[in-house]
PDB file of C-alpha atoms and ligand atoms in Angstrom:
ATOM      1  CA  MET T   1     -34.347  14.788  48.271  1.00 96.00           C
ATOM      2  CA  GLY T   2     -32.362  13.114  45.504  1.00 96.00           C
ATOM      3  CA  LYS T   3     -29.966  15.514  43.784  1.00 97.00           C
ATOM      4  CA  LYS T   4     -31.480  14.642  40.380  1.00 95.00           C
ATOM      5  CA  ASP T   5     -34.962  15.543  41.691  1.00 95.00           C
ATOM      6  CA  ILE T   6     -33.655  18.769  43.275  1.00 96.00           C
ATOM      7  CA  ASN T   7     -32.503  19.789  39.802  1.00 94.00           C
ATOM      8  CA  ARG T   8     -35.611  18.746  37.879  1.00 89.00           C
ATOM      9  CA  GLN T   9     -38.121  19.959  40.496  1.00 91.00           C
ATOM     10  CA  SER T  10     -36.442  23.260  41.341  1.00 92.00           C
ATOM     11  CA  TYR T  11     -39.781  25.077  41.600  1.00 92.00           C
ATOM     12  CA  ASN T  12     -40.858  22.773  44.458  1.00 93.00           C
ATOM     13  CA  VAL T  13     -37.472  23.197  46.117  1.00 96.00           C
ATOM     14  CA  ILE T  14     -37.815  27.004  46.097  1.00 96.00           C
ATOM     15  CA  LYS T  15     -41.307  26.715  47.617  1.00 95.00           C
ATOM     16  CA  MET T  16     -40.138  24.327  50.366  1.00 97.00           C
ATOM     17  CA  LYS T  17     -37.197  26.580  51.223  1.00 97.00           C
ATOM     18  CA  ALA T  18     -39.467  29.639  51.359  1.00 98.00           C
ATOM     19  CA  LEU T  19     -41.658  27.740  53.824  1.00 98.00           C
ATOM     20  CA  GLY T  20     -38.664  27.083  56.087  1.00 98.00           C
ATOM     21  CA  ALA T  21     -37.474  23.617  55.048  1.00 96.00           C
ATOM     22  CA  LYS T  22     -33.827  22.631  54.974  1.00 96.00           C
ATOM     23  CA  ILE T  23     -33.205  20.390  51.965  1.00 97.00           C
ATOM     24  CA  ILE T  24     -30.359  17.885  52.070  1.00 96.00           C
ATOM     25  CA  PRO T  25     -29.354  16.499  48.641  1.00 98.00           C
ATOM     26  CA  VAL T  26     -28.976  12.713  48.450  1.00 98.00           C
ATOM     27  CA  LEU T  27     -26.018  11.729  46.288  1.00 97.00           C
ATOM     28  CA  SER T  28     -26.277   7.928  46.453  1.00 95.00           C
ATOM     29  CA  GLY T  29     -27.837   5.568  43.874  1.00 94.00           C
ATOM     30  CA  GLU T  30     -29.919   7.169  41.141  1.00 94.00           C
ATOM     31  CA  LYS T  31     -30.264  10.334  43.288  1.00 96.00           C
ATOM     32  CA  THR T  32     -34.070  10.061  43.052  1.00 94.00           C
ATOM     33  CA  LEU T  33     -37.023   9.125  45.270  1.00 93.00           C
ATOM     34  CA  LYS T  34     -35.875   5.620  46.288  1.00 94.00           C
ATOM     35  CA  ASP T  35     -32.511   6.978  47.405  1.00 96.00           C
ATOM     36  CA  ALA T  36     -34.141   9.816  49.363  1.00 96.00           C
ATOM     37  CA  VAL T  37     -36.353   7.257  51.152  1.00 96.00           C
ATOM     38  CA  ASN T  38     -33.264   5.083  51.871  1.00 96.00           C
ATOM     39  CA  GLU T  39     -31.425   8.001  53.446  1.00 97.00           C
ATOM     40  CA  SER T  40     -34.449   9.228  55.431  1.00 96.00           C
ATOM     41  CA  ILE T  41     -35.040   5.791  56.965  1.00 96.00           C
ATOM     42  CA  ARG T  42     -31.298   5.456  57.645  1.00 96.00           C
ATOM     43  CA  TYR T  43     -31.264   8.818  59.447  1.00 96.00           C
ATOM     44  CA  TRP T  44     -34.418   7.971  61.381  1.00 96.00           C
ATOM     45  CA  ILE T  45     -33.148   4.647  62.769  1.00 95.00           C
ATOM     46  CA  ASN T  46     -29.883   6.299  63.829  1.00 97.00           C
ATOM     47  CA  ASN T  47     -31.365   9.379  65.503  1.00 97.00           C
ATOM     48  CA  ASN T  48     -33.722   8.944  68.454  1.00 95.00           C
ATOM     49  CA  ASN T  49     -34.873  12.534  68.269  1.00 96.00           C
ATOM     50  CA  SER T  50     -36.125  12.269  64.678  1.00 96.00           C
ATOM     51  CA  TYR T  51     -39.526  11.383  63.284  1.00 94.00           C
ATOM     52  CA  TYR T  52     -40.000   9.810  59.863  1.00 95.00           C
ATOM     53  CA  LEU T  53     -42.734  11.031  57.515  1.00 94.00           C
ATOM     54  CA  ILE T  54     -43.660   9.800  54.047  1.00 95.00           C
ATOM     55  CA  GLY T  55     -46.222  11.103  51.575  1.00 94.00           C
ATOM     56  CA  SER T  56     -46.767   7.856  49.712  1.00 97.00           C
ATOM     57  CA  THR T  57     -48.197   4.440  50.582  1.00 98.00           C
ATOM     58  CA  VAL T  58     -44.761   2.820  50.742  1.00 97.00           C
ATOM     59  CA  GLY T  59     -42.402   1.756  53.501  1.00 94.00           C
ATOM     60  CA  PRO T  60     -42.888  -0.274  56.670  1.00 94.00           C
ATOM     61  CA  HIS T  61     -46.283  -0.824  58.285  1.00 96.00           C
ATOM     62  CA  PRO T  62     -48.158   1.220  59.497  1.00 97.00           C
ATOM     63  CA  TYR T  63     -46.979   3.978  57.128  1.00 97.00           C
ATOM     64  CA  PRO T  64     -48.793   2.776  53.973  1.00 98.00           C
ATOM     65  CA  GLN T  65     -51.957   2.314  56.024  1.00 98.00           C
ATOM     66  CA  MET T  66     -51.633   5.747  57.673  1.00 98.00           C
ATOM     67  CA  VAL T  67     -51.072   7.505  54.344  1.00 98.00           C
ATOM     68  CA  ALA T  68     -54.039   5.694  52.733  1.00 98.00           C
ATOM     69  CA  ASP T  69     -56.286   6.543  55.707  1.00 98.00           C
ATOM     70  CA  LEU T  70     -55.315  10.217  55.545  1.00 98.00           C
ATOM     71  CA  GLN T  71     -55.590  10.415  51.751  1.00 98.00           C
ATOM     72  CA  SER T  72     -59.051   8.799  51.911  1.00 98.00           C
ATOM     73  CA  ILE T  73     -60.289  12.391  52.215  1.00 98.00           C
ATOM     74  CA  ILE T  74     -60.108  12.412  48.381  1.00 98.00           C
ATOM     75  CA  SER T  75     -62.778   9.737  47.927  1.00 98.00           C
ATOM     76  CA  LYS T  76     -64.842  11.272  50.736  1.00 98.00           C
ATOM     77  CA  GLU T  77     -64.773  14.552  48.809  1.00 98.00           C
ATOM     78  CA  ILE T  78     -65.648  12.725  45.548  1.00 98.00           C
ATOM     79  CA  ILE T  79     -68.742  11.256  47.231  1.00 98.00           C
ATOM     80  CA  ILE T  80     -69.814  14.710  48.498  1.00 98.00           C
ATOM     81  CA  GLN T  81     -69.295  16.386  45.114  1.00 97.00           C
ATOM     82  CA  LEU T  82     -71.133  13.600  43.252  1.00 98.00           C
ATOM     83  CA  LYS T  83     -74.079  13.885  45.667  1.00 98.00           C
ATOM     84  CA  GLU T  84     -74.278  17.636  45.052  1.00 98.00           C
ATOM     85  CA  LYS T  85     -74.732  16.853  41.339  1.00 96.00           C
ATOM     86  CA  GLY T  86     -77.295  14.098  41.963  1.00 98.00           C
ATOM     87  CA  TYR T  87     -75.017  11.074  41.460  1.00 97.00           C
ATOM     88  CA  ILE T  88     -74.072   8.255  43.806  1.00 94.00           C
ATOM     89  CA  ASN T  89     -71.210   6.362  42.169  1.00 97.00           C
ATOM     90  CA  PRO T  90     -68.945   7.049  39.189  1.00 98.00           C
ATOM     91  CA  ASP T  91     -68.314   4.379  36.562  1.00 98.00           C
ATOM     92  CA  TYR T  92     -64.549   4.928  36.609  1.00 98.00           C
ATOM     93  CA  ILE T  93     -61.914   6.443  38.852  1.00 98.00           C
ATOM     94  CA  ILE T  94     -58.527   6.878  37.170  1.00 98.00           C
ATOM     95  CA  ALA T  95     -55.352   7.882  39.009  1.00 98.00           C
ATOM     96  CA  CYS T  96     -51.636   7.804  38.290  1.00 98.00           C
ATOM     97  CA  ILE T  97     -49.559   5.575  40.533  1.00 98.00           C
ATOM     98  CA  GLY T  98     -46.038   5.906  41.870  1.00 97.00           C
ATOM     99  CA  GLY T  99     -46.010   4.634  45.435  1.00 97.00           C
ATOM    100  CA  GLY T 100     -49.776   4.862  45.454  1.00 98.00           C
ATOM    101  CA  SER T 101     -51.078   7.618  47.734  1.00 98.00           C
ATOM    102  CA  ASN T 102     -53.362   9.533  45.381  1.00 98.00           C
ATOM    103  CA  ALA T 103     -54.687   6.267  43.938  1.00 98.00           C
ATOM    104  CA  ALA T 104     -55.245   4.787  47.429  1.00 98.00           C
ATOM    105  CA  GLY T 105     -57.029   7.924  48.609  1.00 98.00           C
ATOM    106  CA  SER T 106     -59.290   8.212  45.598  1.00 98.00           C
ATOM    107  CA  PHE T 107     -60.152   4.478  45.524  1.00 98.00           C
ATOM    108  CA  TYR T 108     -60.550   4.095  49.296  1.00 98.00           C
ATOM    109  CA  HIS T 109     -64.325   4.537  49.801  1.00 98.00           C
ATOM    110  CA  PHE T 110     -65.111   2.774  46.522  1.00 98.00           C
ATOM    111  CA  LEU T 111     -63.138  -0.417  47.083  1.00 98.00           C
ATOM    112  CA  ASN T 112     -66.265  -2.312  48.166  1.00 98.00           C
ATOM    113  CA  LYS T 113     -68.412  -0.863  45.392  1.00 98.00           C
ATOM    114  CA  LYS T 114     -67.831  -3.474  42.720  1.00 96.00           C
ATOM    115  CA  ASN T 115     -69.501  -1.458  39.922  1.00 97.00           C
ATOM    116  CA  VAL T 116     -66.939   1.325  40.192  1.00 98.00           C
ATOM    117  CA  LYS T 117     -64.017   0.510  37.913  1.00 98.00           C
ATOM    118  CA  LEU T 118     -60.729   1.526  39.502  1.00 98.00           C
ATOM    119  CA  ILE T 119     -57.809   2.237  37.163  1.00 98.00           C
ATOM    120  CA  ALA T 120     -54.236   2.985  38.206  1.00 98.00           C
ATOM    121  CA  VAL T 121     -51.724   4.198  35.618  1.00 98.00           C
ATOM    122  CA  GLU T 122     -48.039   3.405  35.982  1.00 98.00           C
ATOM    123  CA  ALA T 123     -45.194   5.215  34.255  1.00 98.00           C
ATOM    124  CA  SER T 124     -43.592   3.042  31.600  1.00 98.00           C
ATOM    125  CA  GLY T 125     -40.896   5.692  30.985  1.00 98.00           C
ATOM    126  CA  LEU T 126     -39.229   5.017  27.634  1.00 98.00           C
ATOM    127  CA  GLY T 127     -41.223   1.784  27.265  1.00 98.00           C
ATOM    128  CA  LEU T 128     -42.070  -1.483  29.050  1.00 97.00           C
ATOM    129  CA  ASN T 129     -39.456  -3.379  27.057  1.00 94.00           C
ATOM    130  CA  THR T 130     -36.612  -1.010  27.846  1.00 96.00           C
ATOM    131  CA  MET T 131     -34.578  -0.888  31.035  1.00 93.00           C
ATOM    132  CA  SER T 132     -35.860   2.685  31.443  1.00 97.00           C
ATOM    133  CA  THR T 133     -39.233   2.182  33.061  1.00 98.00           C
ATOM    134  CA  ALA T 134     -40.960   2.611  36.411  1.00 98.00           C
ATOM    135  CA  ALA T 135     -43.793   0.137  35.750  1.00 98.00           C
ATOM    136  CA  SER T 136     -43.294  -2.144  38.740  1.00 98.00           C
ATOM    137  CA  ILE T 137     -46.667  -3.908  38.405  1.00 98.00           C
ATOM    138  CA  HIS T 138     -46.101  -4.732  34.733  1.00 97.00           C
ATOM    139  CA  CYS T 139     -42.352  -5.430  34.902  1.00 98.00           C
ATOM    140  CA  GLY T 140     -41.764  -6.258  38.568  1.00 97.00           C
ATOM    141  CA  SER T 141     -41.602  -9.344  40.739  1.00 98.00           C
ATOM    142  CA  LYS T 142     -42.243 -10.079  44.422  1.00 97.00           C
ATOM    143  CA  GLY T 143     -39.612  -8.719  46.793  1.00 97.00           C
ATOM    144  CA  ILE T 144     -38.902  -6.499  49.771  1.00 96.00           C
ATOM    145  CA  LEU T 145     -38.049  -2.797  49.683  1.00 96.00           C
ATOM    146  CA  HIS T 146     -38.169  -0.184  52.441  1.00 95.00           C
ATOM    147  CA  GLY T 147     -39.681  -2.689  54.860  1.00 94.00           C
ATOM    148  CA  SER T 148     -42.590  -4.002  52.843  1.00 96.00           C
ATOM    149  CA  MET T 149     -43.241  -6.929  50.531  1.00 97.00           C
ATOM    150  CA  THR T 150     -44.551  -5.851  47.168  1.00 98.00           C
ATOM    151  CA  LEU T 151     -43.822  -5.903  43.410  1.00 98.00           C
ATOM    152  CA  LEU T 152     -40.417  -4.470  42.525  1.00 98.00           C
ATOM    153  CA  LEU T 153     -38.053  -3.866  39.654  1.00 98.00           C
ATOM    154  CA  GLN T 154     -35.199  -6.152  40.658  1.00 97.00           C
ATOM    155  CA  ASP T 155     -32.615  -8.508  39.222  1.00 96.00           C
ATOM    156  CA  GLU T 156     -32.409 -12.264  39.870  1.00 94.00           C
ATOM    157  CA  TYR T 157     -30.388 -11.608  43.049  1.00 95.00           C
ATOM    158  CA  GLY T 158     -33.014  -9.272  44.539  1.00 94.00           C
ATOM    159  CA  GLN T 159     -30.927  -6.166  43.805  1.00 95.00           C
ATOM    160  CA  ILE T 160     -33.197  -3.223  43.064  1.00 96.00           C
ATOM    161  CA  LEU T 161     -32.960  -2.008  39.461  1.00 96.00           C
ATOM    162  CA  PRO T 162     -32.934   1.691  38.650  1.00 95.00           C
ATOM    163  CA  ALA T 163     -36.360   3.072  37.792  1.00 96.00           C
ATOM    164  CA  TYR T 164     -36.909   5.733  35.173  1.00 96.00           C
ATOM    165  CA  SER T 165     -39.757   8.088  34.355  1.00 97.00           C
ATOM    166  CA  ILE T 166     -39.781  11.687  33.200  1.00 96.00           C
ATOM    167  CA  SER T 167     -42.028  12.395  36.193  1.00 96.00           C
ATOM    168  CA  PRO T 168     -40.044  12.335  39.464  1.00 93.00           C
ATOM    169  CA  GLY T 169     -43.077  11.314  41.536  1.00 95.00           C
ATOM    170  CA  LEU T 170     -43.523   8.080  39.549  1.00 97.00           C
ATOM    171  CA  ASP T 171     -39.813   7.353  39.287  1.00 94.00           C
ATOM    172  CA  TYR T 172     -39.795   4.639  41.996  1.00 95.00           C
ATOM    173  CA  PRO T 173     -38.880   0.932  41.494  1.00 97.00           C
ATOM    174  CA  GLY T 174     -41.773  -0.366  43.609  1.00 97.00           C
ATOM    175  CA  ILE T 175     -45.424   0.151  44.411  1.00 97.00           C
ATOM    176  CA  GLY T 176     -47.268   0.357  47.726  1.00 98.00           C
ATOM    177  CA  PRO T 177     -47.988  -3.145  49.125  1.00 98.00           C
ATOM    178  CA  MET T 178     -51.743  -2.539  49.211  1.00 98.00           C
ATOM    179  CA  HIS T 179     -51.696  -1.903  45.466  1.00 98.00           C
ATOM    180  CA  ALA T 180     -49.752  -5.101  44.801  1.00 98.00           C
ATOM    181  CA  ASN T 181     -52.529  -6.819  46.739  1.00 98.00           C
ATOM    182  CA  LEU T 182     -55.312  -5.021  44.840  1.00 98.00           C
ATOM    183  CA  PHE T 183     -53.592  -6.083  41.604  1.00 98.00           C
ATOM    184  CA  LYS T 184     -53.440  -9.691  42.790  1.00 98.00           C
ATOM    185  CA  LYS T 185     -57.114  -9.571  43.800  1.00 98.00           C
ATOM    186  CA  LYS T 186     -57.914  -7.968  40.404  1.00 98.00           C
ATOM    187  CA  ARG T 187     -59.868  -5.180  42.140  1.00 98.00           C
ATOM    188  CA  VAL T 188     -57.803  -2.468  40.413  1.00 98.00           C
ATOM    189  CA  LYS T 189     -56.856  -2.529  36.749  1.00 98.00           C
ATOM    190  CA  PHE T 190     -53.317  -1.331  36.056  1.00 98.00           C
ATOM    191  CA  LEU T 191     -52.490   0.463  32.815  1.00 98.00           C
ATOM    192  CA  TYR T 192     -49.282   2.200  31.794  1.00 98.00           C
ATOM    193  CA  SER T 193     -48.297   5.312  29.867  1.00 98.00           C
ATOM    194  CA  ASN T 194     -44.890   6.306  28.604  1.00 98.00           C
ATOM    195  CA  ASP T 195     -43.162   9.701  28.766  1.00 98.00           C
ATOM    196  CA  LYS T 196     -44.240  10.794  25.292  1.00 97.00           C
ATOM    197  CA  GLU T 197     -47.905   9.834  25.664  1.00 98.00           C
ATOM    198  CA  SER T 198     -48.090  11.594  29.022  1.00 98.00           C
ATOM    199  CA  ILE T 199     -46.467  14.828  27.865  1.00 97.00           C
ATOM    200  CA  LYS T 200     -48.820  14.863  24.882  1.00 97.00           C
ATOM    201  CA  ALA T 201     -51.867  14.379  27.125  1.00 98.00           C
ATOM    202  CA  GLY T 202     -50.619  17.089  29.515  1.00 98.00           C
ATOM    203  CA  CYS T 203     -50.103  19.548  26.636  1.00 97.00           C
ATOM    204  CA  GLU T 204     -53.607  18.782  25.367  1.00 97.00           C
ATOM    205  CA  LEU T 205     -55.149  19.655  28.751  1.00 97.00           C
ATOM    206  CA  ILE T 206     -53.115  22.872  28.887  1.00 97.00           C
ATOM    207  CA  LYS T 207     -54.344  23.923  25.442  1.00 96.00           C
ATOM    208  CA  LEU T 208     -57.965  22.830  25.799  1.00 97.00           C
ATOM    209  CA  GLU T 209     -58.710  23.738  29.425  1.00 97.00           C
ATOM    210  CA  GLY T 210     -55.939  26.069  30.576  1.00 97.00           C
ATOM    211  CA  ILE T 211     -55.101  23.614  33.351  1.00 98.00           C
ATOM    212  CA  ILE T 212     -51.431  22.673  33.792  1.00 98.00           C
ATOM    213  CA  PRO T 213     -51.325  19.147  35.247  1.00 98.00           C
ATOM    214  CA  ALA T 214     -48.308  17.694  37.035  1.00 98.00           C
ATOM    215  CA  LEU T 215     -46.422  15.312  34.742  1.00 98.00           C
ATOM    216  CA  GLU T 216     -47.424  12.541  37.149  1.00 98.00           C
ATOM    217  CA  SER T 217     -51.124  13.344  36.663  1.00 98.00           C
ATOM    218  CA  ALA T 218     -50.590  13.556  32.894  1.00 98.00           C
ATOM    219  CA  HIS T 219     -49.973   9.779  32.972  1.00 98.00           C
ATOM    220  CA  ALA T 220     -53.530   9.274  34.253  1.00 98.00           C
ATOM    221  CA  LEU T 221     -54.827  11.658  31.585  1.00 98.00           C
ATOM    222  CA  SER T 222     -53.164   9.791  28.746  1.00 98.00           C
ATOM    223  CA  ALA T 223     -54.865   6.578  29.843  1.00 97.00           C
ATOM    224  CA  LEU T 224     -58.211   8.070  28.760  1.00 97.00           C
ATOM    225  CA  LYS T 225     -57.304   7.107  25.190  1.00 96.00           C
ATOM    226  CA  LYS T 226     -56.660   3.498  26.232  1.00 97.00           C
ATOM    227  CA  ILE T 227     -60.088   2.772  27.698  1.00 98.00           C
ATOM    228  CA  SER T 228     -63.261   2.177  25.668  1.00 97.00           C
ATOM    229  CA  PHE T 229     -65.922   4.101  27.526  1.00 98.00           C
ATOM    230  CA  ASN T 230     -69.648   3.983  27.015  1.00 98.00           C
ATOM    231  CA  LYS T 231     -71.251   7.274  26.010  1.00 96.00           C
ATOM    232  CA  ASN T 232     -72.835   7.936  29.389  1.00 96.00           C
ATOM    233  CA  ASP T 233     -69.989   6.769  31.611  1.00 98.00           C
ATOM    234  CA  LEU T 234     -69.223   9.035  34.531  1.00 98.00           C
ATOM    235  CA  VAL T 235     -65.440   9.220  34.728  1.00 98.00           C
ATOM    236  CA  ILE T 236     -63.414  10.736  37.547  1.00 98.00           C
ATOM    237  CA  LEU T 237     -59.836  11.522  36.654  1.00 98.00           C
ATOM    238  CA  ILE T 238     -57.553  12.519  39.491  1.00 98.00           C
ATOM    239  CA  LEU T 239     -55.247  15.464  38.881  1.00 98.00           C
ATOM    240  CA  SER T 240     -52.874  14.718  41.723  1.00 98.00           C
ATOM    241  CA  GLY T 241     -50.910  17.939  41.417  1.00 97.00           C
ATOM    242  CA  ARG T 242     -50.256  21.104  39.507  1.00 96.00           C
ATOM    243  CA  GLY T 243     -47.689  21.240  36.769  1.00 97.00           C
ATOM    244  CA  ASP T 244     -45.984  24.576  37.441  1.00 94.00           C
ATOM    245  CA  LYS T 245     -42.979  22.524  38.537  1.00 94.00           C
ATOM    246  CA  ASP T 246     -42.924  20.806  35.128  1.00 95.00           C
ATOM    247  CA  ILE T 247     -43.461  23.840  32.938  1.00 94.00           C
ATOM    248  CA  SER T 248     -39.951  23.825  31.464  1.00 91.00           C
ATOM    249  CA  ILE T 249     -40.474  20.224  30.266  1.00 93.00           C
ATOM    250  CA  TYR T 250     -43.882  21.070  28.751  1.00 95.00           C
ATOM    251  CA  ASN T 251     -42.306  24.133  27.149  1.00 93.00           C
ATOM    252  CA  LYS T 252     -40.173  21.887  24.932  1.00 92.00           C
ATOM    253  CA  PHE T 253     -43.297  20.268  23.487  1.00 89.00           C
ATOM    254  CA  LEU T 254     -45.920  23.041  23.362  1.00 83.00           C
TER     255      LEU T 254
HETATM  256  C1  LIG F 301     -48.098  15.513  41.699  1.00 91.74           C
HETATM  257  C2  LIG F 301     -47.821  14.094  42.052  1.00 91.74           C
HETATM  258  N1  LIG F 301     -48.702  13.154  41.666  1.00 91.74           N
HETATM  259  C3  LIG F 301     -48.502  11.841  41.952  1.00 91.74           C
HETATM  260  C4  LIG F 301     -47.381  11.435  42.638  1.00 91.74           C
HETATM  261  C5  LIG F 301     -47.183   9.967  42.855  1.00 91.74           C
HETATM  262  O1  LIG F 301     -47.261   9.594  44.184  1.00 91.74           O
HETATM  263  P1  LIG F 301     -48.377   8.610  44.684  1.00 91.74           P
HETATM  264  O2  LIG F 301     -48.357   7.418  43.817  1.00 91.74           O
HETATM  265  O3  LIG F 301     -47.981   8.321  46.091  1.00 91.74           O
HETATM  266  O4  LIG F 301     -49.699   9.323  44.605  1.00 91.74           O
HETATM  267  C6  LIG F 301     -46.441  12.386  43.082  1.00 91.74           C
HETATM  268  C7  LIG F 301     -45.262  11.978  43.856  1.00 91.74           C
HETATM  269  O5  LIG F 301     -44.412  12.741  44.220  1.00 91.74           O
HETATM  270  C8  LIG F 301     -46.657  13.734  42.773  1.00 91.74           C
HETATM  271  O6  LIG F 301     -45.772  14.683  43.107  1.00 91.74           O
END
């Protein structure tokens, strides 16, 4: 885990340690997710007795496919819950997107249902026009990272640029290759939210519903204000994680 993420996600680190994990800080690069993936892959290819795991739809094939297949349980569950309430399809499914696992899982069984609008929300960090963003669909170009071809934040020489978002899970300079493809095919619409908008949306959910969303999920929430819905639209918004880990950041804004 990148040293920067160890510091800003200390709650998760405590939980992982309590469950028996040994956490090795990564000190290279930006000390965030990309650098942790770099070091994990490096360790894996140098150690026969190791096995590489990833929780997002990034990296070399078949990892993105495996993660999407496993996460497809989310859309299976959506179908079951909708049926219980007498519905078949939603009008919208909205998910935040870093590497793309929660979006892939929640879109999965709806990809062929053209009437279901699929929305993925990237983190624009301090803004699309700053160098402090993680919006690789909106600001990226075609390139190769961690063994897959996709859209990346990179310079003219193909050197990966540092990504930035207040949410560590979205702070990645690329996007899963399947999402780059879904963007190209126009099957998924990609929106973006910045740090401020997302924190505001997260605080609103905390106050109105007593639910503390992960900062990553708060990006999806803030996109609600950017879509013009019809009155009877059935909207599914994915809360990809709980925000206990982010409570000290919310605390500054509540
Ligand atoms: C709570 C939460 N939501 C979303 C994400 C983004 O990942 P992905 O795009 O793979 O769903 C992360 C990544 O760490 C996360 O921790």
